[in-house]
Amino acid sequence: MHSAISNFPSALLLRHVVLGALAAALLAGCASTPPSPHTLDVDPQIRLPAVPGTAQDRRGRFREVLCTVLEARKDALPDHRDCDLALTRLEPEPAGTGAPVELGTVQRKLSLLFVPGVGWDCFADWLAMEDTIPRHLGQFGFDMHTVPIDGLGSSASNAMRIRDSVLAMPRDDSRRKLVLMGYSKGAVDVQVALARHPEIHHRVAAVVSLAGVIGGSPLAEEMDEDELDVLKHFPGARCAPVDGGVINDIRPGTRRAWLDSHPPVPGIAYYSLITVPAPSEVSRLLRSTYKTLALTDANNDSQVILADQYLPGSALLGFLNADHWAVAVPIARTHGIVGTLLVDRNAYPREALYEALMRLIAEDMHKTKTALAR
């Protein structure tokens, strides 16, 4: 896609970016200096997610996979950084397995369905996103598609869109399984889709929460639905109010009540990737909400607190040293002025991250299949 406003004066462009960002604190949306290492020791002030058993703490193996992919692709992919700068190490982190990491074409075919978050379709044209991640994954036997959610729609509304996207995927390869990855509020929409539409369960092999608003965000407590109206006026916006309920869907009370009454659907593998940046890795435009959340918990990504990103019953894969936007919204790559002045910590090795994720899931599925065959 090409930006519809590429010729706008930069001052006007920046004004629209600021308005959009401030009006929607939970948007699903080139560092000037290298990132700083981020190492934290666990202490009583760090509220970690309650991972059910050491078998579900997969950080050691995911670090092995991501480090291997980063090293192998450092000359081919943008925004490279060393592994210790890409992952936040919260001790005690389990050791890796020592098993080799496959870097070629996978035999276990997987399709990644990416579910974005609040307001995505409002600014998708402006982002002028390139298909760098789908192209990269396609080299190794994976494919990737984005679910066309309603950016201003409730989770119930988007659950139907997810359901339709899953059922529309071709069945020509019986070996190919689907991975649903929900980013930000998209992770909530995925949960609701699984709860409301059991007809998709047999198509879904795995669910990933990426910076998911699983437990809600305190920021939503201070917002009203009508505050999102400004997004309709974002340059090139294609979004419109659908059914309301966006903000209520991500309020902590709403999420806690929902989680208490909806256990994970059995037969599906669940994974969590949590964003918890070093303070120096939060973009300038997001520092205000980062500081607001820090009054509750300093370990946040500017939109969601660390512990509230964990999907109950999932395998914890890692803590990413990136703010809420950096793992999914490539603003700095296509808008250099904005990246330099406002979204100045947006550079993150997203292609390598997504490849490592898909490789680990494929590895897990192969192990499960082998174990069942014995």
PDB file of N, CA, C and O in Angstrom, residues 67-102:
ATOM      1  N   CYS A  67      17.717 -16.383  19.270  1.00  0.00           N
ATOM      2  CA  CYS A  67      19.127 -16.013  19.128  1.00  0.00           C
ATOM      3  C   CYS A  67      19.722 -16.621  17.867  1.00  0.00           C
ATOM      4  O   CYS A  67      20.491 -15.969  17.146  1.00  0.00           O
ATOM      5  N   THR A  68      19.362 -17.876  17.589  1.00  0.00           N
ATOM      6  CA  THR A  68      19.880 -18.543  16.397  1.00  0.00           C
ATOM      7  C   THR A  68      19.374 -17.867  15.130  1.00  0.00           C
ATOM      8  O   THR A  68      20.133 -17.628  14.184  1.00  0.00           O
ATOM      9  N   VAL A  69      18.088 -17.539  15.107  1.00  0.00           N
ATOM     10  CA  VAL A  69      17.509 -16.879  13.932  1.00  0.00           C
ATOM     11  C   VAL A  69      18.115 -15.490  13.754  1.00  0.00           C
ATOM     12  O   VAL A  69      18.474 -15.094  12.628  1.00  0.00           O
ATOM     13  N   LEU A  70      18.245 -14.729  14.823  1.00  0.00           N
ATOM     14  CA  LEU A  70      18.823 -13.394  14.723  1.00  0.00           C
ATOM     15  C   LEU A  70      20.236 -13.435  14.160  1.00  0.00           C
ATOM     16  O   LEU A  70      20.594 -12.630  13.288  1.00  0.00           O
ATOM     17  N   GLU A  71      21.032 -14.348  14.622  1.00  0.00           N
ATOM     18  CA  GLU A  71      22.413 -14.456  14.148  1.00  0.00           C
ATOM     19  C   GLU A  71      22.452 -14.862  12.678  1.00  0.00           C
ATOM     20  O   GLU A  71      23.232 -14.319  11.886  1.00  0.00           O
ATOM     21  N   ALA A  72      21.586 -15.797  12.304  1.00  0.00           N
ATOM     22  CA  ALA A  72      21.583 -16.292  10.932  1.00  0.00           C
ATOM     23  C   ALA A  72      21.086 -15.248   9.936  1.00  0.00           C
ATOM     24  O   ALA A  72      21.494 -15.240   8.772  1.00  0.00           O
ATOM     25  N   ARG A  73      20.193 -14.359  10.375  1.00  0.00           N
ATOM     26  CA  ARG A  73      19.566 -13.400   9.450  1.00  0.00           C
ATOM     27  C   ARG A  73      20.094 -11.979   9.620  1.00  0.00           C
ATOM     28  O   ARG A  73      19.557 -11.049   9.037  1.00  0.00           O
ATOM     29  N   LYS A  74      21.164 -11.778  10.377  1.00  0.00           N
ATOM     30  CA  LYS A  74      21.578 -10.419  10.725  1.00  0.00           C
ATOM     31  C   LYS A  74      21.970  -9.577   9.526  1.00  0.00           C
ATOM     32  O   LYS A  74      21.839  -8.341   9.561  1.00  0.00           O
ATOM     33  N   ASP A  75      22.422 -10.208   8.450  1.00  0.00           N
ATOM     34  CA  ASP A  75      22.811  -9.447   7.264  1.00  0.00           C
ATOM     35  C   ASP A  75      21.682  -9.348   6.239  1.00  0.00           C
ATOM     36  O   ASP A  75      21.829  -8.655   5.227  1.00  0.00           O
ATOM     37  N   ALA A  76      20.565 -10.023   6.493  1.00  0.00           N
ATOM     38  CA  ALA A  76      19.487 -10.071   5.503  1.00  0.00           C
ATOM     39  C   ALA A  76      18.234  -9.326   5.925  1.00  0.00           C
ATOM     40  O   ALA A  76      17.418  -8.964   5.070  1.00  0.00           O
ATOM     41  N   LEU A  77      18.070  -9.087   7.227  1.00  0.00           N
ATOM     42  CA  LEU A  77      16.820  -8.493   7.716  1.00  0.00           C
ATOM     43  C   LEU A  77      17.078  -7.129   8.357  1.00  0.00           C
ATOM     44  O   LEU A  77      18.157  -6.887   8.906  1.00  0.00           O
ATOM     45  N   PRO A  78      16.085  -6.243   8.307  1.00  0.00           N
ATOM     46  CA  PRO A  78      16.250  -4.914   8.920  1.00  0.00           C
ATOM     47  C   PRO A  78      16.142  -4.951  10.438  1.00  0.00           C
ATOM     48  O   PRO A  78      15.678  -5.923  11.018  1.00  0.00           O
ATOM     49  N   ASP A  79      16.600  -3.872  11.044  1.00  0.00           N
ATOM     50  CA  ASP A  79      16.448  -3.642  12.489  1.00  0.00           C
ATOM     51  C   ASP A  79      17.086  -4.730  13.343  1.00  0.00           C
ATOM     52  O   ASP A  79      16.572  -5.080  14.423  1.00  0.00           O
ATOM     53  N   HIS A  80      18.220  -5.268  12.873  1.00  0.00           N
ATOM     54  CA  HIS A  80      18.875  -6.313  13.665  1.00  0.00           C
ATOM     55  C   HIS A  80      19.357  -5.748  15.002  1.00  0.00           C
ATOM     56  O   HIS A  80      19.762  -4.600  15.110  1.00  0.00           O
ATOM     57  N   ARG A  81      19.267  -6.580  16.013  1.00  0.00           N
ATOM     58  CA  ARG A  81      19.902  -6.290  17.292  1.00  0.00           C
ATOM     59  C   ARG A  81      20.332  -7.597  17.924  1.00  0.00           C
ATOM     60  O   ARG A  81      19.780  -8.660  17.625  1.00  0.00           O
ATOM     61  N   ASP A  82      21.324  -7.519  18.780  1.00  0.00           N
ATOM     62  CA  ASP A  82      21.787  -8.722  19.456  1.00  0.00           C
ATOM     63  C   ASP A  82      20.667  -9.303  20.311  1.00  0.00           C
ATOM     64  O   ASP A  82      19.788  -8.585  20.799  1.00  0.00           O
ATOM     65  N   CYS A  83      20.743 -10.605  20.532  1.00  0.00           N
ATOM     66  CA  CYS A  83      19.669 -11.304  21.223  1.00  0.00           C
ATOM     67  C   CYS A  83      19.434 -10.751  22.629  1.00  0.00           C
ATOM     68  O   CYS A  83      18.295 -10.592  23.061  1.00  0.00           O
ATOM     69  N   ASP A  84      20.503 -10.436  23.344  1.00  0.00           N
ATOM     70  CA  ASP A  84      20.345  -9.930  24.705  1.00  0.00           C
ATOM     71  C   ASP A  84      19.732  -8.537  24.730  1.00  0.00           C
ATOM     72  O   ASP A  84      19.289  -8.081  25.790  1.00  0.00           O
ATOM     73  N   LEU A  85      19.701  -7.867  23.582  1.00  0.00           N
ATOM     74  CA  LEU A  85      19.044  -6.568  23.488  1.00  0.00           C
ATOM     75  C   LEU A  85      17.620  -6.702  22.972  1.00  0.00           C
ATOM     76  O   LEU A  85      16.829  -5.769  23.064  1.00  0.00           O
ATOM     77  N   ALA A  86      17.306  -7.863  22.418  1.00  0.00           N
ATOM     78  CA  ALA A  86      15.951  -8.104  21.908  1.00  0.00           C
ATOM     79  C   ALA A  86      15.045  -8.682  22.984  1.00  0.00           C
ATOM     80  O   ALA A  86      13.836  -8.438  22.991  1.00  0.00           O
ATOM     81  N   LEU A  87      15.621  -9.470  23.898  1.00  0.00           N
ATOM     82  CA  LEU A  87      14.856 -10.115  24.955  1.00  0.00           C
ATOM     83  C   LEU A  87      15.239  -9.549  26.318  1.00  0.00           C
ATOM     84  O   LEU A  87      16.425  -9.372  26.613  1.00  0.00           O
ATOM     85  N   THR A  88      14.243  -9.275  27.124  1.00  0.00           N
ATOM     86  CA  THR A  88      14.474  -8.879  28.508  1.00  0.00           C
ATOM     87  C   THR A  88      14.640 -10.141  29.346  1.00  0.00           C
ATOM     88  O   THR A  88      13.810 -11.042  29.278  1.00  0.00           O
ATOM     89  N   ARG A  89      15.704 -10.207  30.111  1.00  0.00           N
ATOM     90  CA  ARG A  89      15.947 -11.385  30.939  1.00  0.00           C
ATOM     91  C   ARG A  89      15.488 -11.111  32.369  1.00  0.00           C
ATOM     92  O   ARG A  89      16.077 -10.304  33.085  1.00  0.00           O
ATOM     93  N   LEU A  90      14.413 -11.753  32.755  1.00  0.00           N
ATOM     94  CA  LEU A  90      13.930 -11.678  34.123  1.00  0.00           C
ATOM     95  C   LEU A  90      14.333 -12.960  34.831  1.00  0.00           C
ATOM     96  O   LEU A  90      13.877 -14.052  34.478  1.00  0.00           O
ATOM     97  N   GLU A  91      15.200 -12.845  35.791  1.00  0.00           N
ATOM     98  CA  GLU A  91      15.683 -14.022  36.508  1.00  0.00           C
ATOM     99  C   GLU A  91      14.683 -14.454  37.580  1.00  0.00           C
ATOM    100  O   GLU A  91      13.995 -13.615  38.164  1.00  0.00           O
ATOM    101  N   PRO A  92      14.555 -15.759  37.840  1.00  0.00           N
ATOM    102  CA  PRO A  92      15.321 -16.833  37.194  1.00  0.00           C
ATOM    103  C   PRO A  92      14.690 -17.269  35.877  1.00  0.00           C
ATOM    104  O   PRO A  92      13.519 -17.624  35.829  1.00  0.00           O
ATOM    105  N   GLU A  93      15.477 -17.214  34.811  1.00  0.00           N
ATOM    106  CA  GLU A  93      15.034 -17.702  33.508  1.00  0.00           C
ATOM    107  C   GLU A  93      15.577 -19.111  33.320  1.00  0.00           C
ATOM    108  O   GLU A  93      16.762 -19.351  33.550  1.00  0.00           O
ATOM    109  N   PRO A  94      14.744 -20.069  32.927  1.00  0.00           N
ATOM    110  CA  PRO A  94      15.229 -21.440  32.766  1.00  0.00           C
ATOM    111  C   PRO A  94      16.260 -21.550  31.658  1.00  0.00           C
ATOM    112  O   PRO A  94      16.277 -20.745  30.714  1.00  0.00           O
ATOM    113  N   ALA A  95      17.112 -22.537  31.774  1.00  0.00           N
ATOM    114  CA  ALA A  95      18.125 -22.772  30.744  1.00  0.00           C
ATOM    115  C   ALA A  95      17.480 -23.334  29.488  1.00  0.00           C
ATOM    116  O   ALA A  95      16.369 -23.876  29.524  1.00  0.00           O
ATOM    117  N   GLY A  96      18.183 -23.204  28.394  1.00  0.00           N
ATOM    118  CA  GLY A  96      17.711 -23.773  27.141  1.00  0.00           C
ATOM    119  C   GLY A  96      17.877 -25.284  27.128  1.00  0.00           C
ATOM    120  O   GLY A  96      18.439 -25.886  28.050  1.00  0.00           O
ATOM    121  N   THR A  97      17.400 -25.903  26.066  1.00  0.00           N
ATOM    122  CA  THR A  97      17.462 -27.359  25.966  1.00  0.00           C
ATOM    123  C   THR A  97      18.761 -27.854  25.346  1.00  0.00           C
ATOM    124  O   THR A  97      19.111 -29.022  25.494  1.00  0.00           O
ATOM    125  N   GLY A  98      19.456 -26.970  24.622  1.00  0.00           N
ATOM    126  CA  GLY A  98      20.659 -27.398  23.922  1.00  0.00           C
ATOM    127  C   GLY A  98      20.388 -28.066  22.594  1.00  0.00           C
ATOM    128  O   GLY A  98      21.312 -28.437  21.874  1.00  0.00           O
ATOM    129  N   ALA A  99      19.112 -28.237  22.236  1.00  0.00           N
ATOM    130  CA  ALA A  99      18.761 -28.875  20.963  1.00  0.00           C
ATOM    131  C   ALA A  99      19.070 -27.934  19.805  1.00  0.00           C
ATOM    132  O   ALA A  99      18.992 -26.714  19.941  1.00  0.00           O
ATOM    133  N   PRO A 100      19.427 -28.470  18.655  1.00  0.00           N
ATOM    134  CA  PRO A 100      19.695 -27.616  17.493  1.00  0.00           C
ATOM    135  C   PRO A 100      18.431 -26.907  17.023  1.00  0.00           C
ATOM    136  O   PRO A 100      17.313 -27.352  17.310  1.00  0.00           O
ATOM    137  N   VAL A 101      18.606 -25.822  16.293  1.00  0.00           N
ATOM    138  CA  VAL A 101      17.492 -25.055  15.746  1.00  0.00           C
ATOM    139  C   VAL A 101      17.493 -25.202  14.230  1.00  0.00           C
ATOM    140  O   VAL A 101      18.477 -24.870  13.573  1.00  0.00           O
ATOM    141  N   GLU A 102      16.401 -25.725  13.692  1.00  0.00           N
ATOM    142  CA  GLU A 102      16.269 -25.893  12.254  1.00  0.00           C
ATOM    143  C   GLU A 102      16.058 -24.533  11.596  1.00  0.00           C
ATOM    144  O   GLU A 102      15.201 -23.756  12.022  1.00  0.00           O
TER     145      GLU A 102
END
